[in-house]
mmCIF file of C-alpha atoms and ligand atoms in Angstrom:
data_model
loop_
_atom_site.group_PDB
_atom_site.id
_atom_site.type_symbol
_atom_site.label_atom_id
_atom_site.label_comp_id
_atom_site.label_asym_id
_atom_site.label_seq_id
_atom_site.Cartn_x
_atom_site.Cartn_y
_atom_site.Cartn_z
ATOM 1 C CA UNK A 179 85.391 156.880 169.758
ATOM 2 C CA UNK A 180 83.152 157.195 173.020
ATOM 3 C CA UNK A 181 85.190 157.088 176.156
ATOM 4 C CA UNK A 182 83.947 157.506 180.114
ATOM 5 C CA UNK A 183 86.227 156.660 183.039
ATOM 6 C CA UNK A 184 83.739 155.957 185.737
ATOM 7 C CA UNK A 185 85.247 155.707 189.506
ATOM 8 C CA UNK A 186 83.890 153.492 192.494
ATOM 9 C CA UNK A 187 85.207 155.294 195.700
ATOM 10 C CA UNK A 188 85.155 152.507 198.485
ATOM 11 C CA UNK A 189 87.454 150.273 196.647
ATOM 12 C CA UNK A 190 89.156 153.271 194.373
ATOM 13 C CA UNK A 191 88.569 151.629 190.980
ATOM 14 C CA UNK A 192 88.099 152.714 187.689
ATOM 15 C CA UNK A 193 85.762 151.410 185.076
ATOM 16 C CA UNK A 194 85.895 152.285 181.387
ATOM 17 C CA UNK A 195 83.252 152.236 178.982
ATOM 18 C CA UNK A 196 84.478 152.595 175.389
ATOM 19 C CA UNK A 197 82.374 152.395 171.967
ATOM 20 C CA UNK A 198 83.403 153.060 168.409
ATOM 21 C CA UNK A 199 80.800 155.543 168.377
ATOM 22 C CA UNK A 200 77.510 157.326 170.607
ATOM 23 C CA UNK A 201 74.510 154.712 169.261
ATOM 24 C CA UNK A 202 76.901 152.092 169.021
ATOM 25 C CA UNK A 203 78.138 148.445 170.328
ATOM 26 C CA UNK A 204 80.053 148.960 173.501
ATOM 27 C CA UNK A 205 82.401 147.433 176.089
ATOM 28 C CA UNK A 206 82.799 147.716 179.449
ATOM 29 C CA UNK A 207 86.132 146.930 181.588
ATOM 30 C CA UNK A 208 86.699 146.276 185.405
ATOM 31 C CA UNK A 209 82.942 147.030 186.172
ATOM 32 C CA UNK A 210 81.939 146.758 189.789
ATOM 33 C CA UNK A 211 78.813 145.109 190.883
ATOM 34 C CA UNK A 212 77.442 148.021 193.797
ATOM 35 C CA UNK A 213 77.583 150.224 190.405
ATOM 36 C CA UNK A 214 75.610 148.150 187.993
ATOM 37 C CA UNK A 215 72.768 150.251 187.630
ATOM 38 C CA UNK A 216 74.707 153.247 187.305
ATOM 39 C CA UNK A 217 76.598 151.883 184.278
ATOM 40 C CA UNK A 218 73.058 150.926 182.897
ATOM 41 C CA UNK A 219 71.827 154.332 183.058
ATOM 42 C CA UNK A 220 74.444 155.509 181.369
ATOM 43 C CA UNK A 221 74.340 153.323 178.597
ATOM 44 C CA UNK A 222 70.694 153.815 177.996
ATOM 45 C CA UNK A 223 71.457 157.273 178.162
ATOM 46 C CA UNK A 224 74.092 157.721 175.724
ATOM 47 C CA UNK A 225 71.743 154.863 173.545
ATOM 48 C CA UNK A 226 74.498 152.335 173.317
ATOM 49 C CA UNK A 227 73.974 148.726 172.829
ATOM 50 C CA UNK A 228 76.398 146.788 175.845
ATOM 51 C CA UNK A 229 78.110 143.721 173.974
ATOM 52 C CA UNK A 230 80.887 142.975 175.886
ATOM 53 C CA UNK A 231 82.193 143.018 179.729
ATOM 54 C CA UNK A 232 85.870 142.942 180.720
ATOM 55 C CA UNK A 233 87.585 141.837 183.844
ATOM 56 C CA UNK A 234 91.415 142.774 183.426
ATOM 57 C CA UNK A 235 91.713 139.663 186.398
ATOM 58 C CA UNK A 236 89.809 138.025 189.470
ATOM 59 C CA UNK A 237 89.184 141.198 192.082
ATOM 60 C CA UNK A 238 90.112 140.861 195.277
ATOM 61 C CA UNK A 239 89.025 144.220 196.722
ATOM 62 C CA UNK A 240 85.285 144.294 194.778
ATOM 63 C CA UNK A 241 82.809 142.278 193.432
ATOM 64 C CA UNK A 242 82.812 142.204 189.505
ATOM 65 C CA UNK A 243 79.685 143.358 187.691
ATOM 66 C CA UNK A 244 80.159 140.781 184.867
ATOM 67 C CA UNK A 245 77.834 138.612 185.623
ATOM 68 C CA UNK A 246 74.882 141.467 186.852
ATOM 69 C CA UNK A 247 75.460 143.281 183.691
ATOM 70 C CA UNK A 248 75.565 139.568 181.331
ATOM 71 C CA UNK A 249 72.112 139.118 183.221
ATOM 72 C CA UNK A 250 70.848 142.576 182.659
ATOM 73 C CA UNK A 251 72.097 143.101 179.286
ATOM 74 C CA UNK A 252 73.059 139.817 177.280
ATOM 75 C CA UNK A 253 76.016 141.339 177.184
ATOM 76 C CA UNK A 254 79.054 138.339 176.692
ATOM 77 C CA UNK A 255 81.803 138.285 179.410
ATOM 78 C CA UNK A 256 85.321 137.825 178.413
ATOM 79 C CA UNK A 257 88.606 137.363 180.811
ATOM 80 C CA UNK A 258 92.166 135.384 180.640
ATOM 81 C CA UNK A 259 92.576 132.367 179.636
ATOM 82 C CA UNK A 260 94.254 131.620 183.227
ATOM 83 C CA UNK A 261 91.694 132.864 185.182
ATOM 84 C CA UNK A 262 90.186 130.369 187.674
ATOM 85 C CA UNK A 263 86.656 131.705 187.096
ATOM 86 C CA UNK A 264 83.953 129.249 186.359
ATOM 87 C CA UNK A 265 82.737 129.995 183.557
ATOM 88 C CA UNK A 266 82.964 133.318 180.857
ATOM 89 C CA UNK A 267 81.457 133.607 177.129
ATOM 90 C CA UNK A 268 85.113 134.152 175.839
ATOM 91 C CA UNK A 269 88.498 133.726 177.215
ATOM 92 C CA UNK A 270 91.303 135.505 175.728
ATOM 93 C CA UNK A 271 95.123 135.534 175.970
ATOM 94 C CA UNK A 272 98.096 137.086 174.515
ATOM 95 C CA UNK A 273 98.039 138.714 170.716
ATOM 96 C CA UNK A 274 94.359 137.958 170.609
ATOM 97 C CA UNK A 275 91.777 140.738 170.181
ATOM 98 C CA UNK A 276 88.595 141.966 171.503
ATOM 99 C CA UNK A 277 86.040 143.693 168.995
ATOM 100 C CA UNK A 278 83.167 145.265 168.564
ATOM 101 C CA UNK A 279 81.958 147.556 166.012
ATOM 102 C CA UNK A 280 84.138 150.236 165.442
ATOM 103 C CA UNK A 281 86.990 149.466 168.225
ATOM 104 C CA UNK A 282 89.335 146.892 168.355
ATOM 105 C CA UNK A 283 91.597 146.235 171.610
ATOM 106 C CA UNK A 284 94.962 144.276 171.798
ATOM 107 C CA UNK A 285 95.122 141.794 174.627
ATOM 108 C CA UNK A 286 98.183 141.684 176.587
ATOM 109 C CA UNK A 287 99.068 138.995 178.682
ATOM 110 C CA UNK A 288 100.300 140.485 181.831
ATOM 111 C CA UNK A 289 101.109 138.307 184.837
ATOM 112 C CA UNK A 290 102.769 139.267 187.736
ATOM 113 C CA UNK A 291 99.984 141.129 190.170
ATOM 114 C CA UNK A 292 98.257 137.696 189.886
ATOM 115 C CA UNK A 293 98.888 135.143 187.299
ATOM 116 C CA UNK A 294 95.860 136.187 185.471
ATOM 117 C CA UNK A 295 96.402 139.544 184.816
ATOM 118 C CA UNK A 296 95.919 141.454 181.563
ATOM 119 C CA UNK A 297 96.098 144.922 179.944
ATOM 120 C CA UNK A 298 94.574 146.329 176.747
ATOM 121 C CA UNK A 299 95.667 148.030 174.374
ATOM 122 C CA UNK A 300 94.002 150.187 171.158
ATOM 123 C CA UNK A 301 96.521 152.870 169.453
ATOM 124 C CA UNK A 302 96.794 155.932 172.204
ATOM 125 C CA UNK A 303 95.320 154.323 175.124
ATOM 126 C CA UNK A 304 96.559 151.493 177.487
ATOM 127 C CA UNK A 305 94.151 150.492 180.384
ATOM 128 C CA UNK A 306 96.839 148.494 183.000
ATOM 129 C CA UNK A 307 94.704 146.500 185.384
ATOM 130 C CA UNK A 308 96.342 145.883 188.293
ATOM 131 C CA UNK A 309 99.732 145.940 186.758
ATOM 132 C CA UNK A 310 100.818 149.300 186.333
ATOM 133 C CA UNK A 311 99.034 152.379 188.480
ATOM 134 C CA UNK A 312 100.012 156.196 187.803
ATOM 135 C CA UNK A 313 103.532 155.903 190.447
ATOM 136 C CA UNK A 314 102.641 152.922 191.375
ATOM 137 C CA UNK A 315 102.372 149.250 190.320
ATOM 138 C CA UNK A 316 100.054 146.272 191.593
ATOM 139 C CA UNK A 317 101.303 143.899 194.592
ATOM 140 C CA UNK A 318 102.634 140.534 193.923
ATOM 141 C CA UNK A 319 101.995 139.386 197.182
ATOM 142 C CA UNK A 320 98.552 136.771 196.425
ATOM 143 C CA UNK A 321 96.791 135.296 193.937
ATOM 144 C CA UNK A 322 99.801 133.718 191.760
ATOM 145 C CA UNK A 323 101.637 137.145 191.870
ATOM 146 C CA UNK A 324 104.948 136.812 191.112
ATOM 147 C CA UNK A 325 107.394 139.903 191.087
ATOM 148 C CA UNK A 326 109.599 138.773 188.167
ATOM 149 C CA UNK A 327 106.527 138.460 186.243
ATOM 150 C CA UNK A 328 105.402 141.558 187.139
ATOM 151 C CA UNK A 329 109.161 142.729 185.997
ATOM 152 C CA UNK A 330 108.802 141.283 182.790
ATOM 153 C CA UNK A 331 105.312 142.551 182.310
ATOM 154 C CA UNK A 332 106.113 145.700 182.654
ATOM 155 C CA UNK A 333 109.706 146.101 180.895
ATOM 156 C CA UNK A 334 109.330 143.978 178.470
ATOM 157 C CA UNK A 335 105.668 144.747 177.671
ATOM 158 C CA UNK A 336 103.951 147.988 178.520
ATOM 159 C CA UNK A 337 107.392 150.299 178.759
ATOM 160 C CA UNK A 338 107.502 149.200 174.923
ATOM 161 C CA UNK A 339 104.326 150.638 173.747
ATOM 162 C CA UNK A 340 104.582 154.252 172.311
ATOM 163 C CA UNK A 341 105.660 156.960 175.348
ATOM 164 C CA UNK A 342 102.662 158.682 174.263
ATOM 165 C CA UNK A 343 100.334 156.215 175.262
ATOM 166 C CA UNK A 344 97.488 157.331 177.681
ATOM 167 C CA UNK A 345 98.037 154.784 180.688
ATOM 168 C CA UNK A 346 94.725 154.492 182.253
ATOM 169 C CA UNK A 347 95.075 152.175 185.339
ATOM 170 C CA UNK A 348 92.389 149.713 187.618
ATOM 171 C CA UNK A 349 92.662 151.853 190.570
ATOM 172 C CA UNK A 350 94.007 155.113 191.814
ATOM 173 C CA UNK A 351 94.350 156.023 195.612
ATOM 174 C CA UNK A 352 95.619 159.362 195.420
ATOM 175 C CA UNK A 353 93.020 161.350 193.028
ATOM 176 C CA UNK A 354 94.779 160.825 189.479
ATOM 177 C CA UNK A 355 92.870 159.664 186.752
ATOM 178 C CA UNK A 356 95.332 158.775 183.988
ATOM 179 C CA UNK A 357 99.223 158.983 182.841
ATOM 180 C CA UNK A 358 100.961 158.168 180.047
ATOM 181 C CA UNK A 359 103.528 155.604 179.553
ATOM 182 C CA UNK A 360 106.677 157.949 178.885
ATOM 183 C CA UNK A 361 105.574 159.900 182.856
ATOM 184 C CA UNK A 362 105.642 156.441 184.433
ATOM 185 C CA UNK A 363 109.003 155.665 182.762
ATOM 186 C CA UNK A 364 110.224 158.476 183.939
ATOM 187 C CA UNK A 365 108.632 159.295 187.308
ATOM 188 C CA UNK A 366 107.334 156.228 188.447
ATOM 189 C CA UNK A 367 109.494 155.289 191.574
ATOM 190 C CA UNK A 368 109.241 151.547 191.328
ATOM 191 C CA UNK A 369 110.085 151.354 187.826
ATOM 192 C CA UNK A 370 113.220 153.581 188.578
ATOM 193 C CA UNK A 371 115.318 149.931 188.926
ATOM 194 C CA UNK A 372 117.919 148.248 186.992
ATOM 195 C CA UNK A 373 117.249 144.871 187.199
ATOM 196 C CA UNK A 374 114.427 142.037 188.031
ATOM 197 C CA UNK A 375 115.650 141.125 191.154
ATOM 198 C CA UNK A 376 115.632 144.742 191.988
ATOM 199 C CA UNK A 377 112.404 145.654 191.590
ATOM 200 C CA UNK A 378 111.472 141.847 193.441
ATOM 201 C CA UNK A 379 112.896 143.033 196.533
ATOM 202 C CA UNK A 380 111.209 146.058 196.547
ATOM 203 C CA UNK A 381 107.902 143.996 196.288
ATOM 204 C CA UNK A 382 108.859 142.061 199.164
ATOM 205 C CA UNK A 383 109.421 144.749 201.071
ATOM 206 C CA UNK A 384 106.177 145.699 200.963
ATOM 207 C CA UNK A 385 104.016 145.105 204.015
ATOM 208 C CA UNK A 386 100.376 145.380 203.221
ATOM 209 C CA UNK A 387 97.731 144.047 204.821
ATOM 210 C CA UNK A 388 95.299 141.841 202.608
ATOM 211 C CA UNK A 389 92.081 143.963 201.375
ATOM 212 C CA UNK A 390 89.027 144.073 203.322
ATOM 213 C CA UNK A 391 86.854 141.617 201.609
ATOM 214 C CA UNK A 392 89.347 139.531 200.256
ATOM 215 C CA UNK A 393 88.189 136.068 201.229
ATOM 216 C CA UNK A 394 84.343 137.180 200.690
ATOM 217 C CA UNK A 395 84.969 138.565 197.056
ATOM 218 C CA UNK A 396 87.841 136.287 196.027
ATOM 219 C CA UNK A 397 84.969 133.239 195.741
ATOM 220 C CA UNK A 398 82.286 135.601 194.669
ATOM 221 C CA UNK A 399 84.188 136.764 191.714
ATOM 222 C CA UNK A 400 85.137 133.060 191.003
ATOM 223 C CA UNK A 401 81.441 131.807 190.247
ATOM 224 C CA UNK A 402 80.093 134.298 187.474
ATOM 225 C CA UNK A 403 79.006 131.926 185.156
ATOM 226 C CA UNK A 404 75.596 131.372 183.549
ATOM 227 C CA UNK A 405 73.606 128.377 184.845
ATOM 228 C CA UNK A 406 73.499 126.430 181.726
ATOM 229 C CA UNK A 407 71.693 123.731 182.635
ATOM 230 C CA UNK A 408 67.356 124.141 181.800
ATOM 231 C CA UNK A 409 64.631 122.954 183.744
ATOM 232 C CA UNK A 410 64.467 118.912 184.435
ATOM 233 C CA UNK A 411 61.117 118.424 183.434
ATOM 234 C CA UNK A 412 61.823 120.165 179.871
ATOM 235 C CA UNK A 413 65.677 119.979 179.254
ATOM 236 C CA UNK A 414 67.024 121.794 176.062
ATOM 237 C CA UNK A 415 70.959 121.149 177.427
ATOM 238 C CA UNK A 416 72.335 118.748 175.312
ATOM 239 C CA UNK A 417 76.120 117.497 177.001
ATOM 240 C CA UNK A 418 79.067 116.823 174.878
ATOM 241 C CA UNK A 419 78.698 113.185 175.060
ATOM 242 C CA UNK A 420 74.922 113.483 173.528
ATOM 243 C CA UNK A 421 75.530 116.156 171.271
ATOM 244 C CA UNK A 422 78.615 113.438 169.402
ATOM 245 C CA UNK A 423 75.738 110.901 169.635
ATOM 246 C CA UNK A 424 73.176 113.523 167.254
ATOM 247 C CA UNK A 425 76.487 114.303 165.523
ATOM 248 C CA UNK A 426 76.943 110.618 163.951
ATOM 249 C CA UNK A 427 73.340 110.277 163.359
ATOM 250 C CA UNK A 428 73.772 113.120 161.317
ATOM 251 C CA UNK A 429 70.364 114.942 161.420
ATOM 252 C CA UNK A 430 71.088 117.791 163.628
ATOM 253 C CA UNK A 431 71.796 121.123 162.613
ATOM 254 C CA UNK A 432 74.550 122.776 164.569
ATOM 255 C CA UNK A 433 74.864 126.093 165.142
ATOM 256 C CA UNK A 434 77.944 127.958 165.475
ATOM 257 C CA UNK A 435 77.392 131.820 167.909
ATOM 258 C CA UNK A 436 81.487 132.501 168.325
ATOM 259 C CA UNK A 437 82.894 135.128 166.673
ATOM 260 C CA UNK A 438 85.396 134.630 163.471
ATOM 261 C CA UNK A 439 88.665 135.244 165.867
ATOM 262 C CA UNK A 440 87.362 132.273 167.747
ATOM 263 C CA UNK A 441 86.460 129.915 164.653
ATOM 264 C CA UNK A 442 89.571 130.856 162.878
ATOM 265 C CA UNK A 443 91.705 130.054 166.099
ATOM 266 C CA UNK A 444 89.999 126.923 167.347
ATOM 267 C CA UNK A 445 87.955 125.595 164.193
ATOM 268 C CA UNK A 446 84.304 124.172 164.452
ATOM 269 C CA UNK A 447 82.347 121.262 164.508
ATOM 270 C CA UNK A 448 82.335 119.789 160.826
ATOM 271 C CA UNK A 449 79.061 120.847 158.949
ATOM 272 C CA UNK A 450 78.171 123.660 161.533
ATOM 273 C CA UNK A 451 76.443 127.094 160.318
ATOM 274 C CA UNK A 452 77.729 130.129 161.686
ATOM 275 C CA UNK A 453 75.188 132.470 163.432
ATOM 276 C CA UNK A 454 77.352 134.999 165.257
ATOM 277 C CA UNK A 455 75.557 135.935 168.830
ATOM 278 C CA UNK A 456 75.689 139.100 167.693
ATOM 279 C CA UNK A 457 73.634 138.601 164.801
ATOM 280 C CA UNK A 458 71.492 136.568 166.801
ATOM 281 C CA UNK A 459 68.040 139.122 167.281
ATOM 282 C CA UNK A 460 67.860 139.911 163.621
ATOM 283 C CA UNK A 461 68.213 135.786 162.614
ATOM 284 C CA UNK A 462 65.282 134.662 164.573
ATOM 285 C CA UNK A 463 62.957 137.700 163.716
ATOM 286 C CA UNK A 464 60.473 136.350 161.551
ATOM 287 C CA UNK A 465 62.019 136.474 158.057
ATOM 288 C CA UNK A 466 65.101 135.965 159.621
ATOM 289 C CA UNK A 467 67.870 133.890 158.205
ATOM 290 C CA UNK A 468 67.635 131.319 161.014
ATOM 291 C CA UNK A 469 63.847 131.395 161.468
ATOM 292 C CA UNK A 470 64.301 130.621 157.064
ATOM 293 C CA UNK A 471 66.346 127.883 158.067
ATOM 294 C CA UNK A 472 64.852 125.984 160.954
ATOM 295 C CA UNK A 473 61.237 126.156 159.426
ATOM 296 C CA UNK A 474 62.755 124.034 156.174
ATOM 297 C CA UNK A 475 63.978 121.534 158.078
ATOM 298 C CA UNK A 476 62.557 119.008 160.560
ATOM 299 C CA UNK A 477 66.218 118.328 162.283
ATOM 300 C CA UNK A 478 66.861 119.254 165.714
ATOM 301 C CA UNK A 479 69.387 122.133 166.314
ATOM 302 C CA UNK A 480 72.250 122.315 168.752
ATOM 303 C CA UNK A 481 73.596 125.769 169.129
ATOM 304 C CA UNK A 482 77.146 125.683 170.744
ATOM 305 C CA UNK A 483 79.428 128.668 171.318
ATOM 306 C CA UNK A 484 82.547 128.590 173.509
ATOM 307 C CA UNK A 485 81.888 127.396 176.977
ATOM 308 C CA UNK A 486 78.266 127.090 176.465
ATOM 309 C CA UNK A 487 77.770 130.738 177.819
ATOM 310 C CA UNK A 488 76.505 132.447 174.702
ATOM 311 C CA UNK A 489 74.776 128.715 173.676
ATOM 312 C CA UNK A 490 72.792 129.157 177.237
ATOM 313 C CA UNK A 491 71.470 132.853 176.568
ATOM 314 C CA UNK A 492 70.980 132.116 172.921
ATOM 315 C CA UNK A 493 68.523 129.403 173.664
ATOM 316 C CA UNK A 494 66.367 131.674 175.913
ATOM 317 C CA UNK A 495 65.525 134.035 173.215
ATOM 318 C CA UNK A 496 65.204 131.298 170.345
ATOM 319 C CA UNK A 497 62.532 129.747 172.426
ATOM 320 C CA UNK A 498 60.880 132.695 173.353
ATOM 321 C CA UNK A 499 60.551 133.370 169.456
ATOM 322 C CA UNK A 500 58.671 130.007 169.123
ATOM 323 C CA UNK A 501 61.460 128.160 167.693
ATOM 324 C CA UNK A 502 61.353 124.302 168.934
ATOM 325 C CA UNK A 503 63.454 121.313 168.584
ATOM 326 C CA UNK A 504 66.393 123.884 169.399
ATOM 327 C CA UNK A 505 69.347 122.528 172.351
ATOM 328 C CA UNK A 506 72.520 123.942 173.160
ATOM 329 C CA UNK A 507 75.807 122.667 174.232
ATOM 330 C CA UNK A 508 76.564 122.445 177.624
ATOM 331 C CA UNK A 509 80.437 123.452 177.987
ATOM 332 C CA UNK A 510 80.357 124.711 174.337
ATOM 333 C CA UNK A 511 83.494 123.226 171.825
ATOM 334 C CA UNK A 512 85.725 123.161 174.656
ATOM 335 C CA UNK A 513 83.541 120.073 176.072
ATOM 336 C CA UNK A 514 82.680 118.914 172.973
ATOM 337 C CA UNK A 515 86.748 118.749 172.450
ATOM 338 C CA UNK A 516 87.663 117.574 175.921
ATOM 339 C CA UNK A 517 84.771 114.397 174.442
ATOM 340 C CA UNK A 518 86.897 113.980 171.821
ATOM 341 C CA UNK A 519 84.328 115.500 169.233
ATOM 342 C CA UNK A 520 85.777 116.312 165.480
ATOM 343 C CA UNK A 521 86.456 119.258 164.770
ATOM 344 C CA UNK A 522 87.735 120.855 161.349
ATOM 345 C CA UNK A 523 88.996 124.154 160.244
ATOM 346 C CA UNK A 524 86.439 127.036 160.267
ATOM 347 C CA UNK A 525 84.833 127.981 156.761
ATOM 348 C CA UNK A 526 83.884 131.510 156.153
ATOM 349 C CA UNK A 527 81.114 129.851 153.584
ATOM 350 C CA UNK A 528 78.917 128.666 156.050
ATOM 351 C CA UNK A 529 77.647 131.686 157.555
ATOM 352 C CA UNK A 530 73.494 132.747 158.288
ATOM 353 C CA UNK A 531 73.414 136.249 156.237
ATOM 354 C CA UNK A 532 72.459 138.429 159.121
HETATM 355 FE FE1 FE2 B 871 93.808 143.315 191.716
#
């Protein structure tokens, strides 16, 4: 496994790139914008292919790279399922997983710095957020912190992974890079307490001022999504209402880009094919699968992922490969669900050989 802890000094924070291996697919967690190109020369450098970028919650103290490095790379962005952020490619929440080739990390649902917060975990290495710093642990104090969460985060969840475990937190003030969980158990003075309300009156005890930027970055980090919606004059953005109406006329083509966690856990739109995102530059090369596929027939084609994230980015670099009569769905399945659209189990027959 490839693994660089990369440090922003104003705010303190760490960034981690990870990748099952130097040439491959890669992920990126708590990136911060004022670094963006850095990361990107580092990735082209070390030839890796940026598929994924994590926030572990919505900064207050820095502006999140996720949507710079989504731009940059076509890279998908992924956060909580509780986190009041426009729109990402993928939300996650507890015992879910994030992949990519090579590397897969547990998702740990950890509220209690804010009500968003989570940590991930892949056998040997935990990276904590905001939740659990090397002698330290994250305020409760804004953003739908809550000390008992924060309590039950952290006894009931991290302190039960292996004491081994490399703890590799969001921030460090004091020049440490990483712990492991059997040194905070043991040395960490606010986990040193016998009870919840314990450790919540140490957090209220706690007199910090609010960071710097906090009501500049706070909104900034809240509007990261994609602008789905494509030019008036030649719209390819078909909304969940108009994509049920093609639906019962039955002669579009949908288009499935989620990956099989997603299908399997939220099912698909009844007759779909599956094209994973991924997979998406070698379908549309001519020869490709999809190119195969949309040449035979004279139906339109909706591609939907999601939130209509991947769907948006997708459509860019169909078109530019000359495909036509090709839409995508605004708001992705969750719309197309909130419209009351069917939707059936997933089938692992239907999908485009890559
Ligand atoms: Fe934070």
């Amino acid at each position: 496994m490839l693994f660089r802890q990369l440090f922003e000094s104003e705010s303190c924070t760490y960034t981690y790139l990870l990748a099952g291996s130097k040439g491959g697919e890669a992920l990126i967690i708590d990136p911060v914008y004022k670094k963006t190109d850095h990361y990107l020369a580092l990735i082209e450098e070390l030839n890796l292919k940026l598929v994924k970028a994590i926030d572990t919650h919505v900064h207050a103290d820095h502006v999140t790279a996720l949507g710079a490095l989504r731009d940059k790379t076509n890279c998908i962005t992924v956060m909580g399922k509780q986190s009041s952020v426009d729109v990402v490619s993928m939300r996650v929440e507890d015992g879910d997983k994030i992949e990519i080739d090579g590397l897969s990390l547990a998702v740990i649902y950890t509220p209690g710095h804010t009500n968003d917060s989570y940590c991930f975990y892949t056998p040997g290495m935990v990276f904590t957020g905001d939740t659990l710093f090397i002698r330290g642990t994250g305020r409760t104090d804004f953003q739908g912190g809550n000390s008992l969460d924060a309590y039950n985060s952290l006894f009931n969840k991290l302190l039960t992974l292996p004491e081994e475990t490399f703890v590799y937190p969001g921030h460090d003030y004091k020049g440490d890079s990483c712990s492991t969980i059997g040194e905070e158990k043991a040395f960490n003075p606010r986990l040193q307490v016998s009870s919840a309300s314990e450790y919540a009156d140490i957090m209220k005890n706690l007199v910090l001022p609010n960071p710097k930027m906090m009501d500049i970055v706070v909104p900034k980090n809240k509007k990261i999504g994609i602008i789905q919606k494509t030019s008036k004059k030649n719209n390819r953005t078909a909304s969940a209402y108009e994509a049920i109406t093609q639906f019962k006329k039955k002669d579009t083509l949908f288009i499935d880009l989620r990956e099989d966690i997603e299908r399997d856990k939220y099912g698909e739109i009844p007759n779909s094919v599956h094209a994973p995102y991924k997979n998406l530059p070698n379908l549309i090369k001519p020869g490709g699968h999809l190119e195969a596929l949309a040449k035979q027939s004279d139906d339109q084609i909706i591609l939907y992922c999601a939130y209509g994230e991947r769907s948006a980015m997708a459509l860019k670099e169909i078109r530019a490969a000359g495909f036509k009569n090709i839409y995508h769905l605004r708001g992705g399945i969750d719309a197309w669900i909130n419209a009351n659209g069917p939707v059936k189990p997933a089938s692992r027959l239907n999908k485009i050989k890559p």
